[in-house]
């Protein structure tokens, strides 16, 4: 069986098990995210399979512009829920406690300002994108605390997009980035959107991602991560995953599951 056909079969199985017409709470809702906006027509097609979408409030990592800007009304009319996402600093950029405080406050203000400009109501969860995995350095934890505290002042709730993968540090010591954040930023309450690639076609609720109380679980990333998803099936020949509706394979996706169809606005 070729990978393309296998991927389509996985999607069909997923749609039957994850987003039934009447969700009884035993399975999650399917969502996706990607850095570039696919276009209004593409989003209408993707809505047939997805309950929610990631929504960048800032340029994505490595980008200078944000193609998601001013798309909220279109997507709400199509029936999408949202996972709001803001770019975080790379660990190498946060080298001192003083810089961490300054950058955390500035980034929180930028994210909140964008959320308000886009028309997202106060009280929404904004997930800070953290691309670095493993154990985070002390200045980075100071950055996260400053970011969370300032975001709360501005009327939004803090979340993090981060690794949920177990990292072996040697000598029997392991670390998961999400748990490292939970421990070091306590008593602050973060929502967790974790990435942890798995080989199953229809993972259940995000609580089974390996991170307790996870709000969203990103279970597939495009392109396939060689180190963490070597045994995962369901990818096309180019090592990306696509929606069933995307026969032309124009929009490679990262795939997520959540207990809510509108994760950034869950209670």
mmCIF file of C-alpha atoms in Angstrom, residues 32-38 43 52-72 75 81-89 107 110-120 125-131 143 147 159-162 193 195 218 252-254 256 264:
data_model
loop_
_atom_site.group_PDB
_atom_site.id
_atom_site.type_symbol
_atom_site.label_atom_id
_atom_site.label_comp_id
_atom_site.label_asym_id
_atom_site.label_seq_id
_atom_site.Cartn_x
_atom_site.Cartn_y
_atom_site.Cartn_z
ATOM 1 C CA UNK A 32 -4.879 21.797 12.108
ATOM 2 C CA UNK A 33 -2.303 24.540 11.992
ATOM 3 C CA UNK A 34 0.169 25.857 9.450
ATOM 4 C CA UNK A 35 2.311 28.977 9.164
ATOM 5 C CA UNK A 36 0.810 30.307 5.928
ATOM 6 C CA UNK A 37 -2.881 31.017 5.379
ATOM 7 C CA UNK A 38 -4.190 28.631 2.682
ATOM 8 C CA UNK A 43 -10.303 26.986 4.411
ATOM 9 C CA UNK A 52 -10.648 24.317 14.653
ATOM 10 C CA UNK A 53 -7.585 25.992 13.234
ATOM 11 C CA UNK A 54 -4.424 27.542 14.549
ATOM 12 C CA UNK A 55 -4.460 31.329 14.116
ATOM 13 C CA UNK A 56 -1.219 33.309 14.183
ATOM 14 C CA UNK A 57 -1.371 36.680 15.917
ATOM 15 C CA UNK A 58 2.206 37.445 14.876
ATOM 16 C CA UNK A 59 4.464 36.352 12.039
ATOM 17 C CA UNK A 60 5.413 32.699 12.381
ATOM 18 C CA UNK A 61 9.017 31.771 13.231
ATOM 19 C CA UNK A 62 11.320 32.957 10.475
ATOM 20 C CA UNK A 63 8.621 35.115 8.889
ATOM 21 C CA UNK A 64 8.333 38.875 8.505
ATOM 22 C CA UNK A 65 4.637 39.091 7.662
ATOM 23 C CA UNK A 66 1.489 37.345 8.914
ATOM 24 C CA UNK A 67 -0.923 36.065 6.261
ATOM 25 C CA UNK A 68 -3.554 35.185 8.912
ATOM 26 C CA UNK A 69 -4.188 38.846 9.716
ATOM 27 C CA UNK A 70 -7.816 39.987 9.264
ATOM 28 C CA UNK A 71 -9.161 36.470 8.620
ATOM 29 C CA UNK A 72 -11.104 36.001 11.861
ATOM 30 C CA UNK A 75 -13.228 31.810 9.558
ATOM 31 C CA UNK A 81 -12.878 27.411 16.451
ATOM 32 C CA UNK A 82 -9.431 28.847 17.179
ATOM 33 C CA UNK A 83 -6.089 28.179 18.788
ATOM 34 C CA UNK A 84 -4.413 31.601 19.052
ATOM 35 C CA UNK A 85 -0.656 31.516 18.606
ATOM 36 C CA UNK A 86 2.111 34.094 19.079
ATOM 37 C CA UNK A 87 5.782 33.733 18.230
ATOM 38 C CA UNK A 88 8.105 33.282 21.204
ATOM 39 C CA UNK A 89 11.786 34.144 21.441
ATOM 40 C CA UNK A 107 5.996 40.126 23.557
ATOM 41 C CA UNK A 110 2.377 42.663 21.143
ATOM 42 C CA UNK A 111 0.298 39.484 21.301
ATOM 43 C CA UNK A 112 -2.519 41.139 23.248
ATOM 44 C CA UNK A 113 -2.532 44.147 20.937
ATOM 45 C CA UNK A 114 -2.858 41.868 17.912
ATOM 46 C CA UNK A 115 -5.597 39.771 19.544
ATOM 47 C CA UNK A 116 -7.632 42.907 20.251
ATOM 48 C CA UNK A 117 -7.070 44.264 16.741
ATOM 49 C CA UNK A 118 -8.295 40.945 15.325
ATOM 50 C CA UNK A 119 -11.420 41.130 17.475
ATOM 51 C CA UNK A 120 -10.697 38.235 19.817
ATOM 52 C CA UNK A 125 -5.891 31.756 25.740
ATOM 53 C CA UNK A 126 -2.880 32.884 23.712
ATOM 54 C CA UNK A 127 -0.272 30.171 23.188
ATOM 55 C CA UNK A 128 3.342 31.302 23.053
ATOM 56 C CA UNK A 129 5.256 29.307 20.446
ATOM 57 C CA UNK A 130 8.352 27.696 22.013
ATOM 58 C CA UNK A 131 10.420 25.836 19.444
ATOM 59 C CA UNK A 143 10.932 35.370 30.182
ATOM 60 C CA UNK A 147 5.138 37.132 29.529
ATOM 61 C CA UNK A 159 -0.625 29.207 27.176
ATOM 62 C CA UNK A 160 2.464 27.632 25.646
ATOM 63 C CA UNK A 161 3.022 25.569 22.532
ATOM 64 C CA UNK A 162 5.911 23.330 23.503
ATOM 65 C CA UNK A 193 -0.499 22.808 23.513
ATOM 66 C CA UNK A 195 3.665 18.356 20.230
ATOM 67 C CA UNK A 218 -0.264 18.155 18.024
ATOM 68 C CA UNK A 252 0.629 20.460 4.068
ATOM 69 C CA UNK A 253 -0.661 20.447 7.653
ATOM 70 C CA UNK A 254 0.232 19.868 11.262
ATOM 71 C CA UNK A 256 -4.068 18.424 16.373
ATOM 72 C CA UNK A 264 -8.504 29.145 22.984
#
